[in-house]
XYZ file of C-alpha atoms in Angstrom:
786
model
C 0.000 0.000 0.000
C 1.217 3.520 -0.818
C 0.652 4.824 2.689
C 2.679 1.963 4.158
C 5.650 2.797 1.967
C 5.457 6.464 2.907
C 5.491 5.557 6.578
C 8.913 3.908 6.315
C 11.580 6.323 7.562
C 14.563 4.270 6.468
C 15.464 1.010 4.722
C 18.624 -1.043 4.958
C 20.125 -3.867 2.934
C 22.771 -6.269 4.246
C 25.546 -6.754 1.692
C 28.814 -8.711 1.811
C 30.681 -5.444 2.121
C 28.459 -4.011 4.868
C 25.034 -2.495 5.465
C 23.510 -0.014 2.996
C 21.157 2.531 4.609
C 18.585 4.537 2.637
C 16.922 7.382 4.512
C 13.672 9.056 3.457
C 14.282 12.775 3.856
C 10.576 13.602 3.893
C 9.816 11.212 6.741
C 12.902 12.245 8.722
C 11.885 15.882 8.269
C 8.377 15.110 9.555
C 9.792 13.279 12.562
C 12.070 16.237 13.328
C 9.244 18.781 12.992
C 6.939 16.639 15.137
C 9.585 16.533 17.846
C 10.112 20.297 17.690
C 6.339 20.853 17.888
C 6.024 18.486 20.864
C 8.801 20.261 22.801
C 7.378 23.659 21.894
C 3.967 22.534 23.131
C 5.452 21.284 26.403
C 7.311 24.555 26.878
C 4.148 26.602 26.331
C 2.165 24.352 28.667
C 4.869 24.691 31.315
C 4.946 28.475 30.944
C 1.152 28.760 31.149
C 1.114 26.321 34.063
C 3.511 28.589 35.948
C 1.447 31.674 35.092
C -1.745 29.979 36.326
C 0.054 28.528 39.356
C 1.173 31.902 40.715
C -1.945 33.851 39.680
C -3.098 36.532 40.593
C 0.579 37.408 40.933
C 3.044 37.030 38.064
C 6.606 35.688 37.789
C 7.852 39.228 37.210
C 6.427 40.264 40.585
C 8.931 37.876 42.209
C 11.735 39.880 40.640
C 10.248 43.104 42.037
C 10.156 41.659 45.564
C 13.734 40.380 45.224
C 14.974 43.773 44.030
C 13.185 45.478 46.942
C 14.869 43.149 49.456
C 18.248 43.507 47.781
C 17.913 47.285 47.874
C 17.354 47.170 51.613
C 20.870 45.757 51.981
C 22.364 48.941 50.563
C 20.123 51.537 52.211
C 20.563 49.795 55.576
C 16.815 49.499 56.238
C 15.863 46.000 57.319
C 12.447 45.404 55.746
C 12.481 41.813 56.996
C 12.496 42.815 60.671
C 15.586 40.716 61.319
C 14.456 37.601 59.426
C 17.116 37.938 56.711
C 19.827 38.013 59.408
C 18.375 34.845 60.936
C 18.378 33.128 57.518
C 21.950 34.296 56.905
C 23.162 32.810 60.171
C 21.469 29.454 59.530
C 22.487 28.891 55.913
C 24.178 25.547 55.271
C 27.838 25.751 54.239
C 27.884 29.395 55.324
C 31.585 29.106 56.194
C 32.286 28.533 52.496
C 30.542 31.748 51.483
C 31.576 35.339 51.681
C 29.565 37.769 53.784
C 28.233 39.428 50.640
C 27.133 36.087 49.137
C 25.297 35.112 52.328
C 23.540 38.477 52.444
C 22.382 38.217 48.823
C 21.260 34.613 49.219
C 19.330 35.353 52.415
C 17.632 38.302 50.699
C 16.595 36.085 47.758
C 15.259 33.354 50.059
C 13.326 35.804 52.195
C 11.944 37.578 49.110
C 10.796 34.256 47.659
C 9.062 33.281 50.894
C 7.429 36.703 51.148
C 6.332 36.470 47.515
C 4.711 33.054 48.056
C 3.008 34.337 51.210
C 1.595 37.295 49.291
C 0.307 34.964 46.556
C -1.579 32.862 49.107
C -2.826 35.992 50.822
C -4.184 37.326 47.521
C -5.775 33.961 46.688
C -7.501 33.555 50.019
C -8.633 37.168 49.951
C -10.124 36.576 46.497
C -11.665 33.298 47.690
C -13.269 35.119 50.613
C -14.622 37.777 48.252
C -15.989 35.135 45.861
C -17.757 33.419 48.768
C -20.068 36.427 48.982
C -23.222 35.900 46.918
C -25.428 38.745 48.062
C -25.117 40.346 44.626
C -27.060 37.563 42.959
C -30.121 38.170 45.154
C -30.429 41.827 44.236
C -33.127 42.973 41.826
C -32.191 43.038 38.174
C -30.882 46.415 37.109
C -30.329 47.536 40.690
C -26.988 47.309 42.461
C -26.390 48.266 46.060
C -23.395 50.282 47.182
C -21.984 47.276 49.033
C -22.149 45.190 45.847
C -20.417 47.930 43.854
C -17.631 48.039 46.430
C -17.421 44.230 46.379
C -17.185 44.192 42.562
C -14.362 46.723 42.662
C -12.474 44.610 45.193
C -12.960 41.437 43.114
C -11.631 43.216 40.029
C -8.697 44.581 42.004
C -7.687 41.151 43.356
C -8.414 39.272 40.105
C -5.279 40.368 38.329
C -4.887 41.031 34.634
C -5.142 38.741 31.602
C -6.108 35.520 33.426
C -5.710 32.175 31.657
C -8.340 29.430 31.620
C -7.295 27.835 34.925
C -5.949 30.947 36.685
C -8.874 31.211 39.111
C -9.199 27.523 40.044
C -7.274 27.827 43.333
C -9.283 30.930 44.295
C -12.745 29.463 43.811
C -14.620 28.705 47.053
C -15.746 25.196 47.915
C -19.386 24.223 47.582
C -20.924 24.697 51.055
C -22.947 21.965 52.732
C -26.412 23.333 53.597
C -27.889 22.677 57.018
C -30.218 19.682 57.281
C -32.992 21.881 58.706
C -32.874 24.246 55.718
C -32.799 21.426 53.169
C -35.717 19.542 54.735
C -37.730 22.744 55.085
C -37.206 23.576 51.399
C -37.954 20.003 50.373
C -41.267 19.890 52.229
C -42.142 23.275 50.767
C -41.418 21.947 47.257
C -43.674 18.876 47.552
C -46.574 20.601 49.312
C -48.438 21.489 46.079
C -48.029 17.917 44.789
C -49.382 16.002 47.808
C -52.773 15.871 49.465
C -53.012 16.460 53.219
C -52.653 12.793 54.134
C -49.628 12.254 51.891
C -48.002 15.456 53.088
C -48.482 14.542 56.765
C -46.805 11.172 56.145
C -43.903 12.899 54.438
C -43.566 15.332 57.354
C -43.367 12.391 59.768
C -40.675 10.698 57.668
C -38.707 13.941 57.466
C -39.044 14.573 61.200
C -37.879 11.041 62.059
C -34.888 11.402 59.732
C -33.912 14.782 61.165
C -34.119 13.637 64.766
C -32.498 10.192 64.518
C -30.196 9.823 61.520
C -29.421 13.139 59.884
C -26.758 14.337 62.328
C -24.450 11.370 61.735
C -24.789 11.565 57.957
C -24.313 15.330 57.960
C -21.089 15.067 59.975
C -19.630 12.653 57.430
C -20.671 14.948 54.597
C -19.097 17.997 56.224
C -15.905 15.985 56.740
C -15.873 15.122 53.052
C -16.435 18.776 52.105
C -13.293 19.677 54.081
C -11.250 16.955 52.386
C -12.518 17.000 48.787
C -12.615 20.020 46.479
C -16.354 19.390 45.963
C -18.516 17.146 48.107
C -20.963 16.370 45.269
C -19.251 16.108 41.883
C -17.322 12.827 42.172
C -20.332 10.951 43.575
C -22.620 12.602 41.026
C -20.432 11.413 38.149
C -20.050 7.923 39.547
C -23.552 7.098 40.772
C -25.733 9.112 38.391
C -23.746 8.415 35.217
C -21.052 5.758 35.394
C -22.851 3.136 37.511
C -25.973 3.188 35.343
C -26.295 -0.104 33.442
C -28.996 1.094 31.028
C -28.152 2.304 27.508
C -26.646 5.798 27.486
C -28.052 6.543 24.029
C -31.208 8.691 24.536
C -31.156 8.068 28.315
C -27.980 10.049 29.020
C -26.342 11.492 25.901
C -27.533 14.840 24.551
C -27.071 16.721 21.286
C -26.321 20.205 19.945
C -27.496 21.547 16.582
C -25.834 23.461 13.775
C -26.783 26.969 12.647
C -30.522 27.138 11.994
C -30.761 29.293 8.905
C -27.269 29.249 7.372
C -25.281 26.451 5.730
C -21.816 27.847 4.879
C -21.222 25.191 2.210
C -23.201 22.267 0.865
C -20.064 20.175 0.341
C -19.927 17.601 3.108
C -16.154 17.032 3.071
C -15.411 20.779 2.982
C -17.683 21.599 5.924
C -16.231 18.727 7.930
C -12.713 19.916 7.050
C -13.291 23.440 8.341
C -15.085 22.296 11.480
C -12.462 19.689 12.382
C -9.672 22.237 11.820
C -11.492 24.748 14.052
C -11.787 22.023 16.716
C -8.046 21.412 16.538
C -7.443 25.131 17.038
C -9.784 25.103 20.046
C -8.097 22.002 21.456
C -4.679 23.647 21.176
C -5.923 26.701 23.096
C -7.581 24.416 25.646
C -4.503 22.256 26.225
C -2.339 25.333 26.628
C -4.877 26.932 28.944
C -5.029 30.004 26.711
C -8.813 30.343 26.616
C -10.251 33.135 28.738
C -12.199 31.887 31.786
C -15.931 32.492 31.772
C -17.011 35.170 34.262
C -20.455 36.202 35.479
C -21.004 39.954 35.284
C -17.695 39.935 33.429
C -16.017 39.617 36.847
C -17.029 36.524 38.873
C -15.059 33.513 37.541
C -16.597 30.119 36.752
C -14.921 26.757 37.301
C -13.184 25.358 34.205
C -12.488 21.825 35.441
C -15.005 20.125 33.140
C -13.242 21.442 30.043
C -10.142 19.335 30.736
C -11.727 16.133 29.389
C -13.367 17.546 26.266
C -10.985 15.840 23.825
C -9.139 12.494 23.870
C -11.773 11.075 26.215
C -13.861 7.891 26.160
C -16.267 6.239 28.549
C -15.042 2.655 29.036
C -17.735 0.054 29.887
C -17.427 -2.135 32.979
C -19.458 -4.931 34.517
C -20.483 -2.952 37.613
C -19.400 0.562 36.697
C -17.862 2.399 33.761
C -14.883 4.718 33.994
C -13.791 7.749 31.991
C -10.467 7.371 30.186
C -8.744 10.659 29.368
C -5.530 10.686 27.355
C -3.231 13.486 26.237
C -1.827 14.568 22.907
C -3.889 12.340 20.612
C -3.010 12.968 16.968
C -5.737 11.148 15.061
C -9.482 10.843 14.794
C -11.672 7.957 13.679
C -14.249 8.453 10.942
C -17.340 6.287 10.367
C -18.922 6.140 6.920
C -21.370 3.546 5.588
C -20.357 0.879 8.062
C -16.577 1.366 7.735
C -14.142 2.819 10.279
C -11.194 4.933 9.082
C -8.245 6.348 11.016
C -7.209 9.855 9.900
C -4.014 11.511 11.134
C -4.487 15.148 12.098
C -0.847 16.280 11.890
C 1.801 16.488 9.213
C 5.223 18.024 9.519
C 4.567 18.990 13.139
C 1.434 21.037 12.346
C -2.306 20.537 12.122
C -3.687 19.465 8.775
C -5.084 22.484 6.953
C -8.824 22.628 6.198
C -8.154 21.844 2.521
C -6.053 18.826 3.528
C -8.768 17.576 5.854
C -11.322 18.037 3.081
C -9.157 15.874 0.819
C -8.959 13.135 3.437
C -12.701 13.139 4.086
C -13.473 13.164 0.366
C -11.275 10.101 -0.037
C -13.396 8.344 2.560
C -16.619 9.423 0.836
C -15.253 8.098 -2.467
C -14.227 4.767 -0.967
C -16.568 2.027 -2.251
C -15.259 -0.867 -0.152
C -17.748 -2.946 1.800
C -17.890 -3.318 5.597
C -16.154 -6.357 7.061
C -18.304 -9.030 8.735
C -19.765 -7.549 11.928
C -18.358 -4.065 11.227
C -21.552 -2.367 9.999
C -23.379 -2.311 13.344
C -20.349 -2.581 15.624
C -20.998 0.806 17.276
C -24.406 -0.475 18.414
C -22.487 -2.039 21.326
C -22.097 1.503 22.723
C -25.835 2.151 22.251
C -27.116 -0.916 24.086
C -26.986 -2.130 27.669
C -23.650 -1.630 29.380
C -23.010 -5.117 30.810
C -23.192 -7.002 27.458
C -20.873 -4.371 25.964
C -18.417 -4.717 28.848
C -18.446 -8.529 28.547
C -18.009 -8.407 24.767
C -15.151 -5.928 25.132
C -13.281 -8.273 27.459
C -13.985 -11.396 25.421
C -13.616 -10.210 21.829
C -11.670 -6.926 21.898
C -8.898 -7.451 24.451
C -6.280 -8.846 22.104
C -5.177 -9.063 18.516
C -6.362 -6.932 15.642
C -9.666 -6.093 17.335
C -7.839 -4.567 20.300
C -5.652 -2.463 17.991
C -8.692 -1.108 16.158
C -10.707 -0.510 19.331
C -7.728 1.285 20.884
C -7.615 3.534 17.813
C -11.253 4.533 18.410
C -10.963 4.971 22.170
C -7.713 6.927 21.952
C -8.905 9.217 19.136
C -9.230 12.960 19.691
C -12.934 12.535 18.934
C -15.234 10.564 16.614
C -16.590 11.792 13.281
C -19.560 10.346 11.428
C -19.962 11.169 7.738
C -23.692 10.557 7.526
C -25.376 9.547 4.282
C -28.804 11.148 4.816
C -29.290 14.960 4.666
C -30.731 16.670 7.746
C -31.328 20.196 8.999
C -34.053 22.742 9.558
C -36.127 23.462 6.448
C -39.114 25.806 6.901
C -40.739 24.246 3.817
C -40.796 20.796 5.446
C -43.163 20.244 8.363
C -41.155 17.754 10.411
C -37.600 18.664 9.334
C -36.604 19.792 12.832
C -38.072 16.638 14.389
C -36.104 14.412 12.013
C -32.933 16.435 12.591
C -33.164 16.170 16.385
C -33.775 12.402 16.310
C -30.825 11.937 13.977
C -28.575 13.853 16.358
C -29.903 12.073 19.430
C -29.634 8.482 18.250
C -29.122 8.247 14.473
C -29.405 4.661 13.239
C -28.193 3.391 16.637
C -24.963 2.122 15.075
C -23.483 5.175 13.336
C -22.297 7.108 16.406
C -19.748 5.952 18.974
C -21.839 6.957 21.995
C -18.962 6.324 24.431
C -16.707 9.062 22.980
C -16.744 12.407 24.748
C -18.536 13.645 21.642
C -19.341 12.435 18.144
C -19.199 15.075 15.430
C -21.875 14.406 12.806
C -21.562 15.647 9.215
C -24.484 15.433 6.784
C -24.362 15.288 2.942
C -26.026 18.723 2.635
C -23.323 20.433 4.710
C -25.180 20.494 8.018
C -23.405 19.432 11.221
C -24.233 18.483 14.780
C -22.790 16.923 17.931
C -23.856 13.974 20.083
C -22.308 14.253 23.571
C -21.641 11.672 26.265
C -22.853 13.254 29.510
C -20.696 11.876 32.332
C -17.630 14.069 31.744
C -19.376 17.455 31.407
C -22.628 19.370 31.087
C -24.156 21.118 28.081
C -22.700 24.652 28.648
C -19.168 23.239 28.382
C -19.777 21.722 24.947
C -21.818 24.788 23.979
C -18.758 26.959 24.680
C -16.674 24.877 22.280
C -19.431 24.756 19.645
C -19.841 28.559 19.626
C -16.113 28.926 18.964
C -16.258 26.321 16.179
C -19.198 27.885 14.332
C -17.768 31.405 14.537
C -14.332 30.240 13.357
C -15.841 28.179 10.546
C -18.054 30.952 9.161
C -16.114 34.145 9.865
C -12.421 33.178 9.946
C -11.806 30.112 7.794
C -14.497 30.526 5.142
C -14.877 28.779 1.779
C -14.125 29.357 -1.877
C -16.851 30.345 -4.327
C -17.222 26.659 -5.257
C -17.765 25.760 -1.606
C -14.379 24.129 -1.002
C -12.050 24.860 1.886
C -9.541 27.614 1.231
C -5.920 26.697 0.636
C -3.901 24.480 -1.668
C -4.777 20.826 -2.060
C -2.061 18.447 -0.853
C -2.507 15.132 -2.670
C 0.626 13.579 -1.185
C -0.927 12.934 2.225
C -1.152 9.279 3.257
C -4.654 7.959 2.645
C -6.952 7.318 5.620
C -6.434 3.820 7.013
C -9.259 1.284 7.293
C -9.506 -0.231 10.749
C -9.443 -4.011 10.558
C -11.729 -6.358 12.459
C -12.095 -10.086 12.997
C -15.510 -10.373 14.613
C -16.727 -13.934 15.227
C -20.351 -14.952 14.827
C -20.906 -15.041 18.596
C -19.846 -11.401 18.857
C -22.020 -10.503 15.881
C -24.988 -11.933 17.790
C -24.154 -9.702 20.769
C -23.912 -6.705 18.412
C -27.300 -7.508 16.877
C -28.892 -7.878 20.320
C -27.503 -4.496 21.387
C -28.723 -2.966 18.137
C -32.254 -4.312 18.572
C -32.505 -3.062 22.169
C -31.164 0.353 21.121
C -33.505 0.527 18.129
C -36.472 -0.196 20.379
C -35.484 2.769 22.550
C -34.883 5.022 19.536
C -38.165 4.114 17.842
C -40.019 4.971 21.051
C -38.672 8.543 21.183
C -41.342 11.090 20.264
C -39.383 14.256 19.491
C -40.686 17.645 18.458
C -38.550 20.697 17.702
C -40.383 24.007 17.800
C -39.301 27.579 17.004
C -41.236 30.175 18.991
C -40.799 33.404 17.033
C -43.815 35.431 18.234
C -41.600 37.196 20.772
C -38.439 36.557 22.745
C -36.181 37.818 25.501
C -36.525 41.446 24.398
C -40.277 41.647 24.976
C -40.117 39.556 28.160
C -37.583 41.942 29.688
C -39.879 44.853 28.878
C -42.420 43.084 31.090
C -39.864 43.430 33.926
C -39.541 39.720 34.567
C -36.898 37.046 34.137
C -37.052 35.225 30.750
C -36.250 31.927 32.468
C -39.014 32.386 35.067
C -41.427 33.397 32.279
C -40.722 30.210 30.328
C -40.802 27.966 33.404
C -44.229 29.267 34.371
C -45.392 28.771 30.784
C -44.181 25.167 31.039
C -46.161 24.696 34.255
C -49.272 26.046 32.566
C -48.690 23.837 29.506
C -48.074 20.778 31.703
C -51.330 21.287 33.597
C -53.323 21.822 30.399
C -51.762 18.698 28.901
C -52.085 16.349 31.897
C -54.621 18.128 34.145
C -52.320 17.481 37.119
C -49.177 19.088 38.493
C -45.963 17.109 38.665
C -42.462 17.191 40.136
C -40.439 19.411 37.799
C -36.675 19.418 37.302
C -34.800 22.453 36.048
C -31.032 22.298 35.806
C -28.991 25.093 37.369
C -25.217 25.409 37.381
C -22.966 25.594 40.458
C -19.776 26.504 38.606
C -19.093 29.504 40.837
C -17.651 26.828 43.159
C -14.594 24.628 42.634
C -15.469 21.546 40.522
C -19.127 22.579 40.513
C -21.580 21.007 38.067
C -25.341 21.300 38.509
C -28.143 21.648 41.035
C -31.887 21.139 40.697
C -34.478 23.887 40.781
C -37.899 22.453 41.678
C -40.043 24.646 39.452
C -43.466 23.434 40.491
C -43.943 25.677 43.531
C -47.089 26.559 45.476
C -46.911 30.026 43.913
C -46.692 28.535 40.392
C -49.674 26.280 41.111
C -51.716 29.240 42.335
C -50.897 31.151 39.160
C -51.814 28.236 36.885
C -55.123 27.707 38.667
C -55.903 31.401 38.257
C -55.160 31.132 34.522
C -57.628 28.265 34.273
C -60.245 30.034 36.424
C -62.648 31.922 34.173
C -63.649 34.094 37.126
C -60.129 35.432 37.766
C -59.219 38.826 36.386
C -56.048 39.582 34.463
C -54.914 41.848 37.269
C -55.178 38.942 39.743
C -53.401 36.599 37.350
C -50.624 39.109 36.769
C -50.094 39.603 40.496
C -49.875 35.832 41.002
C -47.523 35.565 38.043
C -45.129 38.122 39.500
C -45.204 36.370 42.859
C -44.497 32.975 41.233
C -41.736 34.429 39.037
C -40.040 36.012 42.041
C -40.257 32.721 43.919
C -38.723 30.865 40.986
C -35.902 33.380 40.686
C -35.137 33.096 44.381
C -34.998 29.284 44.147
C -32.704 29.515 41.137
C -30.390 31.853 43.029
C -30.331 29.549 46.037
C -29.432 26.618 43.766
C -26.597 28.558 42.116
C -25.162 29.597 45.488
C -25.023 26.101 47.000
C -28.311 26.139 48.913
C -30.237 23.745 46.703
C -32.186 20.707 47.849
C -31.455 17.680 45.727
C -27.652 17.399 45.633
C -27.519 17.628 49.429
C -30.165 14.916 49.842
C -28.449 12.794 47.186
C -25.129 12.930 49.063
C -26.807 12.176 52.391
C -28.341 9.119 50.710
C -24.928 7.958 49.434
C -23.434 8.355 52.913
C -26.337 6.358 54.393
C -25.587 3.503 51.994
C -21.885 3.541 52.897
C -22.731 3.441 56.605
C -25.540 0.905 56.229
C -28.098 3.329 57.657
C -31.629 2.733 56.415
C -33.607 5.929 55.841
C -37.191 5.632 54.536
C -37.211 9.412 54.043
C -34.147 9.485 51.775
C -35.313 6.377 49.912
C -38.661 8.021 49.246
C -37.061 11.281 48.093
C -34.609 9.620 45.721
C -37.315 7.433 44.142
C -39.648 10.274 43.152
C -40.028 10.522 39.333
C -39.352 13.744 37.438
C -42.227 13.759 34.968
C -41.201 17.144 33.592
C -37.454 17.602 33.143
C -36.289 20.944 31.756
C -33.041 22.685 30.950
C -31.945 25.941 29.372
C -28.931 25.802 27.043
C -26.931 29.047 27.313
C -26.139 31.044 24.179
C -23.548 33.709 23.411
C -21.074 32.590 26.081
C -18.214 33.940 23.975
C -19.952 36.752 22.062
C -17.835 36.049 18.980
C -20.741 36.830 16.637
C -22.966 39.899 16.876
C -26.359 38.291 16.264
C -27.969 41.719 15.966
C -25.734 42.318 12.960
C -25.879 38.700 11.736
C -29.350 37.499 12.851
C -29.227 34.392 10.658
C -26.105 33.042 12.351
C -27.873 31.529 15.349
C -27.627 27.975 16.634
C -30.738 25.906 17.241
C -29.451 24.766 20.641
C -29.733 21.183 21.813
C -31.859 18.669 23.629
C -32.094 15.345 25.436
C -34.355 12.317 25.715
C -37.301 11.901 28.086
C -36.382 11.207 31.696
C -39.637 9.478 32.726
C -41.570 6.888 30.725
C -44.760 8.937 31.044
C -43.239 12.426 31.135
C -41.605 15.111 29.016
C -38.088 16.369 28.526
C -37.919 20.021 27.455
C -34.793 21.912 26.469
C -35.215 25.559 25.567
C -32.791 28.096 24.174
C -33.282 31.860 24.321
C -31.765 32.965 21.007
C -31.149 36.697 20.803
C -34.043 39.051 21.449
C -36.801 37.544 19.297
C -36.525 33.755 19.189
C -36.910 30.878 21.632
C -36.375 27.290 20.488
C -37.970 24.309 22.240
C -36.807 20.686 22.004
C -39.523 18.417 23.413
C -39.174 14.677 23.986
C -41.488 11.959 25.261
C -42.260 8.327 24.469
C -44.688 6.964 21.908
C -45.341 4.034 24.246
C -46.973 6.343 26.801
C -50.666 6.901 26.066
C -50.619 10.117 28.109
C -47.912 12.098 26.293
C -47.543 13.662 22.866
C -44.582 15.937 22.127
C -46.331 17.830 19.325
C -49.392 18.428 21.482
C -47.230 19.603 24.357
C -45.425 21.986 22.010
C -48.739 23.548 21.058
C -49.665 23.898 24.727
C -46.342 25.692 25.320
C -47.046 28.086 22.476
C -50.495 28.907 23.791
C -49.227 29.268 27.368
C -46.484 31.676 26.255
C -49.006 33.828 24.405
C -51.537 33.702 27.246
C -48.994 34.926 29.770
C -47.736 37.640 27.439
C -51.331 38.791 26.995
C -51.513 39.554 30.724
C -49.143 42.442 30.157
C -51.345 43.950 27.412
C -54.455 46.093 27.744
C -57.631 44.051 27.986
C -58.843 45.088 24.527
C -55.724 43.600 22.889
C -56.565 40.135 24.097
C -58.942 39.332 21.268
C -56.316 40.156 18.679
C -53.810 38.015 20.512
C -56.163 35.040 20.577
C -56.242 35.089 16.788
C -52.657 33.844 16.809
C -53.456 30.724 18.792
C -52.851 27.485 16.996
C -55.773 25.073 17.117
C -55.051 22.093 19.352
C -55.957 18.639 18.103
C -56.762 16.398 21.032
C -56.549 12.871 19.839
C -54.019 10.497 18.378
C -50.362 11.347 18.278
C -48.422 12.533 15.278
C -45.905 9.947 14.140
């Protein structure tokens, strides 16, 4: 094969008169450049590691302190209060040094110690400042004098030009709430969902737990919070994600869409080339720590820990629990196309492949007409099915020989790319185009995504893209951050030629992509088929509906002097009640990344105030003034709960950790068992937009992403992801199951639309209501759309 010959760096022939060496200059040059690049990368990482390690100080500040101490030797002012003299007298081998040498050395040692002390003083001062969260509870648009002073102090102690991980050591630890506060908030959250008898029983369980068992569990949890950087995150990753034995496809993985209205090129290989190159640029910045840390209010830093495992990461199946394997410096990716797996090298001559070179490689794969090997077509279905059969098959059939080599290539790849063979994307002319697009991103054909990779990049024949993300290593905002960078770089920096190809010269001398080889016995093929059938059953049961709400957006909601998130959550409560005629336990995800290693917390959106508002909306006798007053009260309650969750005073993560401790200690708690078994029939999440502000969507309104979504959490419930896009658009991604006779994603989407318009009408004069009602979409109560 041509690529095999090109990979040979030298050849030798043994002759009677000696050995004849033949060196390939091109290969030797590539090896040399790769080595130079590797050392350069290590040097940059070391430099940035030092800069982040001493932040908010800088290495140059050490020199300033040393010069100040050295100067004191000549002006005869002892700034060390005698400490330099003590160091000088206790130096080892001082008899071998001159007086001047000892004085200089003692000044340097004292200056270094003082410098390190000042660094820790600055860090702990900043950590103390960041532990204050009073600012988040202030009314929007209003800032107290104390908060202004606090912001100034945070800016002053935050230093200049921070790197991605500069603030990690200064972030406060997630506090452990008191048991009394957590139980009080829990009982308050379930009051609107229980009748008097059920609520009284729950109060008794809570009271018994608080009096007899809580103190012991709480002490252990506080001890862990002192020892670990975060008392929740490691258990959350292990027990919520990695120990689950059910398929992660649909049940855990989530997806993110491409641009809604714009397709930069309709050439599949070219679009994939630009996007992959942009990802390599992002990965280089990430590995070097050169990305700017995210900061609330432009000042309060967020934890960046989750970003570390974005690339070169795979979830490895196990019999009892999975684990996340993260590698460094991976230089290839694996591409799936029509049942074949290809390995593509991402570097040549010590540099990334250019977009045009990547396009060439991907086009070669698209042009390849070879057939899949036996068992290869549906091999990835192992990652879509149940975890135990996959773990057993991995040990039995993929732990040695050619199968191990090929599997290692997939699991050690920077990420996984699927060149899909069916066009997808949002098309206003097609009724269900968004529904088809979301289902393709969520599960595809059940065998054309490697669901265990940190993310699978999906490229469609019409130039559209998307991402399927494994959930254990990070949450949606982390991947959203990367995806915003990729789309902006693709469209506004790299660009395309007039013919739609990647810019740059075409290099036809690159080694061709390499087919991964497999020897899959019939027994393993049976396991693959079983996994495929179980995954297909799950995928076929997903009822997904994507909906663009363009009647109004964040701009109009803000004019109503209310939070857009609270507005949408109350609309979801109203839609849920109209759809099911009952209220249910509602999950909204909130982030806790203002704390070290923080991930998420739950906001229980179905409050007593929200229930009162919904009942008023359904009460023909209530006036709009009464409804509006109840709405404002419910919105304020929701905002307060969201703030409590963000600042470490949530309910569910604390109870979850108390439950884990009880299992470790063998303590039986009916209260915790009951709490942890309650189903979330309405699970919601908001995907953040414009984290980087690389694109001015007011200037380029068509360059907006459709956001992302996830599968239904409960068999008889809904999953709703919503994205507030700019000022005038909100996208909804609604999931449920066809097998449930009580749910219908399309119907629920129509209820959301009507609820949004009904609430907005409360802020209008009474005579505008009739005109608003004309916009309502007729609801069809009956059989589901399929």
